XYZ file of C-alpha atoms in Angstrom:
458
model
C 109.270 62.484 41.315
C 108.980 59.947 44.099
C 112.148 61.315 45.734
C 110.823 64.857 45.400
C 107.569 63.792 47.048
C 109.411 62.085 49.878
C 111.626 65.142 50.323
C 108.542 67.349 50.370
C 106.902 65.161 53.000
C 110.088 65.194 55.118
C 110.356 68.998 54.871
C 106.718 69.340 55.900
C 107.197 66.877 58.758
C 110.254 68.620 60.171
C 108.645 72.025 59.665
C 105.648 70.899 61.712
C 107.914 69.450 64.377
C 109.862 72.677 64.543
C 106.638 74.606 65.010
C 105.499 72.247 67.762
C 108.797 72.720 69.627
C 107.941 76.293 70.322
C 109.799 77.725 73.321
C 107.582 77.685 76.413
C 108.131 80.852 78.443
C 105.310 80.462 80.943
C 104.107 78.162 83.696
C 100.639 77.116 84.785
C 99.459 77.121 88.379
C 96.139 75.658 89.416
C 94.539 74.196 92.497
C 91.766 74.460 95.025
C 91.171 76.450 98.206
C 88.683 74.660 100.450
C 87.680 77.620 102.635
C 85.027 79.919 101.196
C 86.754 82.984 99.795
C 85.961 84.768 96.546
C 89.377 85.599 95.183
C 93.118 85.334 95.627
C 95.975 87.490 94.405
C 99.125 86.516 92.586
C 101.972 88.973 93.094
C 105.519 89.200 91.849
C 108.078 89.495 94.630
C 108.889 93.016 93.450
C 105.171 93.964 93.650
C 105.347 95.343 90.108
C 102.800 92.731 89.017
C 99.543 92.035 90.828
C 96.787 89.888 89.372
C 93.388 89.242 90.897
C 92.259 85.646 90.423
C 88.603 84.773 90.953
C 87.802 81.366 92.399
C 85.088 79.115 91.021
C 82.201 78.025 93.235
C 84.169 75.019 94.549
C 87.278 77.121 95.264
C 89.302 75.965 92.275
C 91.504 78.257 90.197
C 93.996 78.264 87.342
C 96.336 80.869 85.912
C 99.292 81.281 83.572
C 102.424 82.980 84.875
C 105.198 84.568 82.890
C 108.512 83.028 83.862
C 110.647 86.095 83.321
C 110.563 85.942 87.123
C 110.895 82.695 89.084
C 109.450 83.930 92.374
C 105.820 84.824 93.004
C 103.486 84.968 95.977
C 99.922 83.796 96.422
C 97.826 85.893 98.837
C 94.359 84.799 99.947
C 93.647 87.668 102.344
C 95.189 85.825 105.274
C 98.147 83.733 104.121
C 101.112 84.538 101.888
C 102.514 81.524 100.025
C 105.846 81.759 98.221
C 105.920 80.096 94.807
C 108.862 78.943 92.718
C 108.195 78.400 89.001
C 110.175 77.636 85.858
C 109.206 77.563 82.165
C 106.883 74.662 81.417
C 105.866 74.033 85.026
C 102.336 72.838 85.723
C 102.084 73.313 89.494
C 99.029 72.341 91.548
C 98.234 73.834 94.972
C 95.621 72.589 97.469
C 94.987 73.944 100.989
C 92.547 75.243 103.580
C 93.074 78.931 104.414
C 92.063 78.372 108.038
C 94.497 75.505 108.602
C 97.253 76.033 106.077
C 100.153 74.431 107.974
C 98.555 70.966 108.089
C 96.642 71.036 104.781
C 99.076 72.506 102.228
C 99.799 70.125 99.351
C 101.830 70.832 96.203
C 101.606 68.488 93.225
C 103.019 68.442 89.704
C 106.110 70.182 88.382
C 108.183 71.870 91.083
C 106.166 70.288 93.888
C 109.290 69.237 95.790
C 110.864 72.686 95.582
C 107.660 74.460 96.634
C 107.018 72.008 99.467
C 110.577 72.576 100.671
C 110.089 76.367 100.675
C 106.819 76.032 102.599
C 108.425 73.776 105.207
C 111.489 76.028 105.412
C 109.254 78.991 106.194
C 107.504 77.057 108.980
C 110.867 76.031 110.487
C 112.133 79.610 110.271
C 109.050 81.085 111.950
C 109.154 78.477 114.724
C 112.862 79.123 115.346
C 112.537 82.920 115.448
C 109.376 83.067 117.557
C 108.301 86.633 118.287
C 110.265 88.860 115.838
C 109.618 91.897 118.007
C 111.522 90.303 120.884
C 114.312 89.042 118.618
C 115.080 92.514 117.269
C 115.391 93.782 120.850
C 118.325 91.407 121.497
C 121.799 92.893 121.764
C 123.946 92.443 118.671
C 125.900 89.425 119.971
C 122.746 87.491 120.915
C 121.070 88.523 117.677
C 123.948 87.360 115.478
C 124.303 84.104 117.426
C 120.604 83.344 116.975
C 120.567 83.901 113.221
C 123.860 82.089 112.691
C 122.294 79.073 114.405
C 119.232 79.414 112.145
C 121.478 79.534 109.075
C 123.283 76.338 110.096
C 120.001 74.554 110.887
C 118.561 75.468 107.496
C 121.702 74.386 105.641
C 121.447 70.993 107.373
C 117.743 70.829 106.510
C 118.495 71.575 102.845
C 121.311 69.023 102.699
C 119.042 66.250 103.967
C 116.009 67.209 101.861
C 115.392 64.684 99.088
C 114.035 65.180 95.578
C 115.191 68.743 94.892
C 116.740 69.571 91.531
C 120.486 70.175 91.587
C 120.242 73.746 90.267
C 117.604 74.653 92.870
C 119.644 73.118 95.674
C 122.777 75.038 94.692
C 120.913 78.346 94.411
C 119.063 77.735 97.684
C 122.296 76.985 99.534
C 123.487 80.470 98.612
C 120.068 81.885 99.464
C 120.198 80.570 103.038
C 123.468 82.458 103.513
C 121.932 85.598 101.980
C 118.954 85.278 104.357
C 121.425 85.387 107.243
C 123.380 88.350 105.841
C 120.165 90.230 105.142
C 119.127 89.825 108.773
C 122.460 91.302 109.861
C 122.040 94.195 107.419
C 118.602 95.191 108.729
C 119.369 94.784 112.445
C 120.585 98.317 113.240
C 117.603 100.022 111.600
C 114.926 97.780 113.152
C 116.574 97.563 116.588
C 116.747 101.361 116.652
C 113.040 101.666 115.788
C 111.828 99.049 118.262
C 113.949 100.204 121.203
C 113.390 103.877 120.272
C 117.124 104.394 120.753
C 117.859 106.847 117.920
C 121.579 106.875 118.765
C 122.035 103.118 118.418
C 124.836 101.932 116.134
C 126.191 98.418 115.621
C 129.855 97.793 116.334
C 132.391 98.222 113.530
C 132.895 94.458 113.184
C 129.193 93.510 113.157
C 128.938 93.583 109.351
C 132.421 92.201 108.592
C 130.832 89.272 106.706
C 129.523 91.744 104.129
C 132.849 93.443 103.433
C 133.748 91.329 100.397
C 130.180 90.680 99.275
C 129.671 90.395 95.490
C 126.716 92.622 94.533
C 126.856 91.721 90.817
C 125.760 88.055 90.739
C 122.832 88.042 88.306
C 121.759 84.427 88.966
C 121.585 84.939 92.730
C 119.836 88.275 92.249
C 117.094 86.610 90.190
C 116.674 83.701 92.608
C 117.072 85.191 96.081
C 114.887 87.882 97.627
C 117.469 88.359 100.365
C 120.250 88.903 97.839
C 118.042 91.438 96.072
C 117.356 93.158 99.422
C 121.085 93.377 100.136
C 121.704 95.031 96.771
C 118.820 97.417 97.416
C 120.099 98.272 100.890
C 123.530 99.137 99.530
C 122.052 101.333 96.775
C 119.795 103.090 99.275
C 122.726 104.013 101.523
C 124.742 105.247 98.549
C 121.770 107.291 97.335
C 121.241 108.848 100.772
C 124.881 109.946 100.809
C 124.630 111.330 97.263
C 121.424 113.218 98.087
C 123.153 114.807 101.075
C 126.437 115.712 99.374
C 124.827 117.016 96.146
C 121.754 118.549 97.820
C 119.329 116.689 95.541
C 116.113 114.780 96.206
C 116.507 111.135 97.252
C 114.511 109.758 94.310
C 116.813 111.438 91.793
C 119.866 110.331 93.790
C 118.644 106.715 93.785
C 118.208 106.604 90.003
C 121.686 108.082 89.541
C 123.118 105.507 91.930
C 121.284 102.567 90.347
C 122.335 103.659 86.854
C 125.973 103.070 87.851
C 125.410 99.365 88.638
C 127.760 97.313 86.436
C 125.466 94.366 85.712
C 122.900 95.566 83.157
C 120.174 93.116 84.239
C 120.439 94.143 87.901
C 120.682 97.810 86.921
C 117.534 97.623 84.775
C 115.572 95.801 87.457
C 116.521 98.291 90.175
C 115.710 101.251 87.933
C 112.358 99.702 87.033
C 111.182 98.576 90.468
C 112.133 101.873 92.113
C 110.571 103.974 89.342
C 107.418 101.864 89.306
C 106.941 102.424 93.032
C 108.137 106.022 93.378
C 107.333 107.977 90.223
C 103.983 109.042 91.652
C 105.706 110.547 94.701
C 108.386 112.500 92.840
C 108.396 116.275 93.208
C 109.479 116.580 89.582
C 107.945 113.694 87.643
C 109.317 114.906 84.311
C 112.926 115.060 85.515
C 112.517 111.716 87.300
C 111.073 110.071 84.173
C 113.733 111.548 81.891
C 116.480 110.180 84.135
C 114.903 106.723 84.062
C 114.639 106.783 80.253
C 118.243 107.873 79.934
C 119.620 104.846 81.759
C 117.095 102.010 81.352
C 117.857 99.692 78.423
C 115.050 97.161 78.910
C 112.373 97.807 76.256
C 109.570 96.040 78.148
C 110.293 97.993 81.337
C 110.466 101.232 79.367
C 107.031 100.631 77.842
C 105.486 99.887 81.248
C 106.955 102.999 82.851
C 105.915 105.106 79.838
C 102.337 103.893 80.332
C 102.508 104.748 84.036
C 104.006 108.162 83.278
C 101.217 108.966 80.808
C 98.599 107.994 83.404
C 100.255 110.280 85.948
C 100.284 113.134 83.437
C 96.504 112.720 83.230
C 96.510 113.473 86.974
C 98.139 116.861 86.474
C 96.655 120.008 88.011
C 93.484 121.134 86.259
C 92.540 117.760 84.776
C 89.245 116.087 85.745
C 89.634 113.861 88.769
C 88.902 110.129 88.597
C 85.732 109.346 90.534
C 84.603 106.916 93.171
C 80.979 105.830 93.293
C 78.755 104.496 96.069
C 81.411 103.827 98.703
C 80.090 102.718 102.104
C 79.733 105.636 104.504
C 80.400 105.108 108.211
C 77.210 106.975 109.148
C 75.142 104.840 106.770
C 74.311 104.687 103.095
C 76.833 105.377 100.370
C 78.732 108.403 99.062
C 80.149 109.250 95.626
C 82.654 111.947 94.705
C 79.963 113.745 92.702
C 77.936 114.151 95.912
C 80.634 116.567 97.129
C 80.732 118.780 94.042
C 80.717 122.497 94.828
C 83.305 122.071 97.589
C 87.018 121.490 97.688
C 87.616 117.844 98.618
C 90.689 116.783 100.588
C 90.998 112.986 100.467
C 93.070 110.919 102.882
C 93.654 107.385 101.536
C 94.524 105.240 104.549
C 94.057 101.881 106.323
C 93.803 100.725 109.924
C 97.040 98.708 109.618
C 99.091 101.678 108.344
C 101.248 103.222 111.087
C 102.151 106.417 109.171
C 98.451 106.895 108.355
C 97.473 106.713 112.002
C 100.234 109.143 112.978
C 98.607 111.739 110.698
C 95.216 111.465 112.422
C 95.808 114.096 115.186
C 97.034 116.623 112.591
C 94.120 115.813 110.285
C 91.636 116.387 113.116
C 93.248 119.766 113.847
C 93.000 120.840 110.195
C 89.379 119.654 110.009
C 88.554 121.668 113.117
C 90.206 124.795 111.733
C 88.337 124.561 108.406
C 85.056 123.240 109.757
C 82.996 126.169 108.455
C 84.909 126.518 105.177
C 83.979 125.309 101.686
C 85.927 122.078 101.959
C 85.022 118.445 102.682
C 87.501 116.144 104.392
C 87.183 112.558 103.175
C 89.017 109.642 104.758
C 88.981 106.718 102.331
C 89.879 103.356 103.861
C 91.530 100.746 101.647
C 91.197 98.045 104.285
C 90.098 94.628 103.056
C 86.474 93.586 103.448
C 87.382 91.181 106.255
C 88.540 94.210 108.288
C 85.351 96.226 107.795
C 84.374 95.944 111.449
C 87.915 96.798 112.524
C 87.640 99.975 110.420
C 84.334 100.931 112.031
C 85.768 100.318 115.505
C 88.792 102.548 114.822
C 86.641 105.356 113.418
C 84.634 105.265 116.643
C 87.594 104.810 118.980
C 89.608 107.685 117.515
C 86.515 109.874 117.031
C 87.360 110.486 113.391
C 85.484 113.349 111.771
C 84.851 114.316 108.195
C 83.391 111.850 105.703
C 84.529 108.330 106.550
C 84.301 105.971 103.548
C 85.238 102.352 102.852
C 86.583 101.606 99.351
C 84.850 98.809 97.452
C 87.936 96.683 96.600
C 90.769 98.069 98.782
C 93.862 98.633 96.594
C 92.067 97.122 93.604
C 89.385 99.817 93.729
C 89.242 101.654 90.412
C 89.646 105.053 92.055
C 92.829 103.880 93.800
C 94.228 102.386 90.593
C 93.307 105.469 88.565
C 95.370 107.583 90.955
C 98.278 105.105 90.667
C 98.419 104.778 94.458
C 101.274 102.441 95.411
C 101.565 103.362 99.083
C 99.662 105.087 101.857
C 98.956 107.516 103.354
C 98.179 109.426 100.188
C 96.455 112.815 100.111
C 94.551 114.312 97.179
C 92.988 117.756 96.753
C 90.147 118.324 94.270
C 88.506 121.664 93.443
C 84.749 122.474 93.571
C 84.302 121.670 89.864
C 85.805 118.199 90.232
C 89.230 118.999 88.806
C 92.560 118.035 90.359
C 94.394 120.634 92.424
C 97.104 118.262 93.647
C 97.122 114.481 93.140
C 99.836 114.165 95.779
C 98.862 116.900 98.223
C 100.782 117.796 101.410
C 100.069 115.777 104.538
C 98.021 117.304 107.380
C 101.188 117.451 109.492
C 102.950 119.602 106.881
C 102.727 123.421 107.091
C 102.618 123.347 103.287
C 99.003 122.155 103.423
C 97.816 125.353 105.131
C 99.937 127.376 102.701
C 98.124 125.635 99.838
C 94.695 126.277 101.409
C 95.629 129.952 101.849
C 96.686 130.241 98.201
C 93.264 128.900 97.214
C 91.442 131.204 99.661
C 89.640 128.272 101.213
C-alpha cells in the first residue's frame, strides 16, 4: 500500500509538472512612453494585424503578442519602432516620442537584438541621407552606395556583442537581402522620381538575383526584405499572366502564388494578398473561391472567411454602415443620417495620400456638374488627429467643395472598419434610403462614374 501511495504521489507530481511545462507561444511587451499621447498601435509587418493599445495616465503599457510572427512594429503616431520577439520573451521598452534617438531603451528578453535593430536603422538612415536624392542617382552610383552600406552593416553586425547565434546568422542573411531588395526596387522608383517612363536598368544590373533562392522558409519568416523580394517576383509573374491570359491582376496573382513550392510561403502570400485586396476585386466570389481552393492554412482560411462574409454584407441593396457626429469643416458635426433623402457619394481620403489628391480636380468637376442634383458629395478624411489643422489648411488651399468631414479615429473609425477599407482613396455610393449602391464605386476620374449616375437618373 505504501508503494502504491508513493507511486500515486509520483504520478500526481509528474502530471502537475507536465501541466506546468505548457508550451509558451506568446511574448509580452511592456514599457513606458514619457511624452503625453493617448495610444499606440502594434502592427504585424504584413499589416494583417493591427491592435490599438491605450496608455495609462503615466504612459505605461503592456500587451501580449502571438509569436506565430517574429516581427512587429510599434507606432505612436510619429515613430515606427521595429520589434523582434520570440516565444517566452518579456520585452520592456522605454522612450520619449519627441527625442527617440537618444532616449530609446530596451530591457529584458531580446533587449540586445532589439537595441541592435534600432541602432542599425539609425546607421542606415544616416548613411542614406535624403532617399529622394539617392533614387535619382544613376545605376552605377546607386549600386556602389548600397554595396558600401551592406559592407558597413555586415561589419557592424560582426562587432556587435551579446546577440544570440541564431539571430546573428539570420541577420547576416538579412543585410544581404536588404541590399538585393534595394537593387530590385531601383528601376521602378527611379522611373517615378525622374518621371522618365522609358527608363530601364542595364541587363547586368540585377545579375546578383539570377540564382536567388525564393523558397527559404526561415529567411522568409525573419527578413522583410526577403519577403519583399519574393513578393516582387510574384507580382511580375502575375502581371505577365494577366497580360497573356487577359485576366484581372488579382486573379492572376492568386494563380501565381498558388504555384509557390514552399507551402508556408505560398499560404502567407495567398493570405496577405487576399486580406489586402479582396475588397477591391471586381468579382469577389471568384476571387474568394480561388483563395479557398489553394490555401491550406486553417487559421488564415477562417480569417478570410470572416472578411468575405463582412464584404457580402456590403453588397448592393444592403443597409450602409453609418458614421455619427464627424467634425464638419464649416463647423458642428455631421452624421450619415443627416443626408438621408439624397444619394451620397463618399470619398475616403487623407492629406498624405498622393492618389487621393490626384482625384481632387476630377471630383470638383463632378461636383460642379451635379451641383443641383439630388446627391451629396462627402469627403471623409482619415487623417490622424495631430494633422487636423493640416486637413483644414488643405481644404481651404484647394477650395474643396461638398461636405468636408474628419473621421473620429482615422483608420480605426468604426465606419472605416465596417467598410473593410484597407487603402485609399476609396469611393462609396449610397442611395437616398441609406442602402448601398456600390461599396467600391468608380473614381471621379473614371467615365464609369458618370455612367453609373446616368443609370440611376441622378
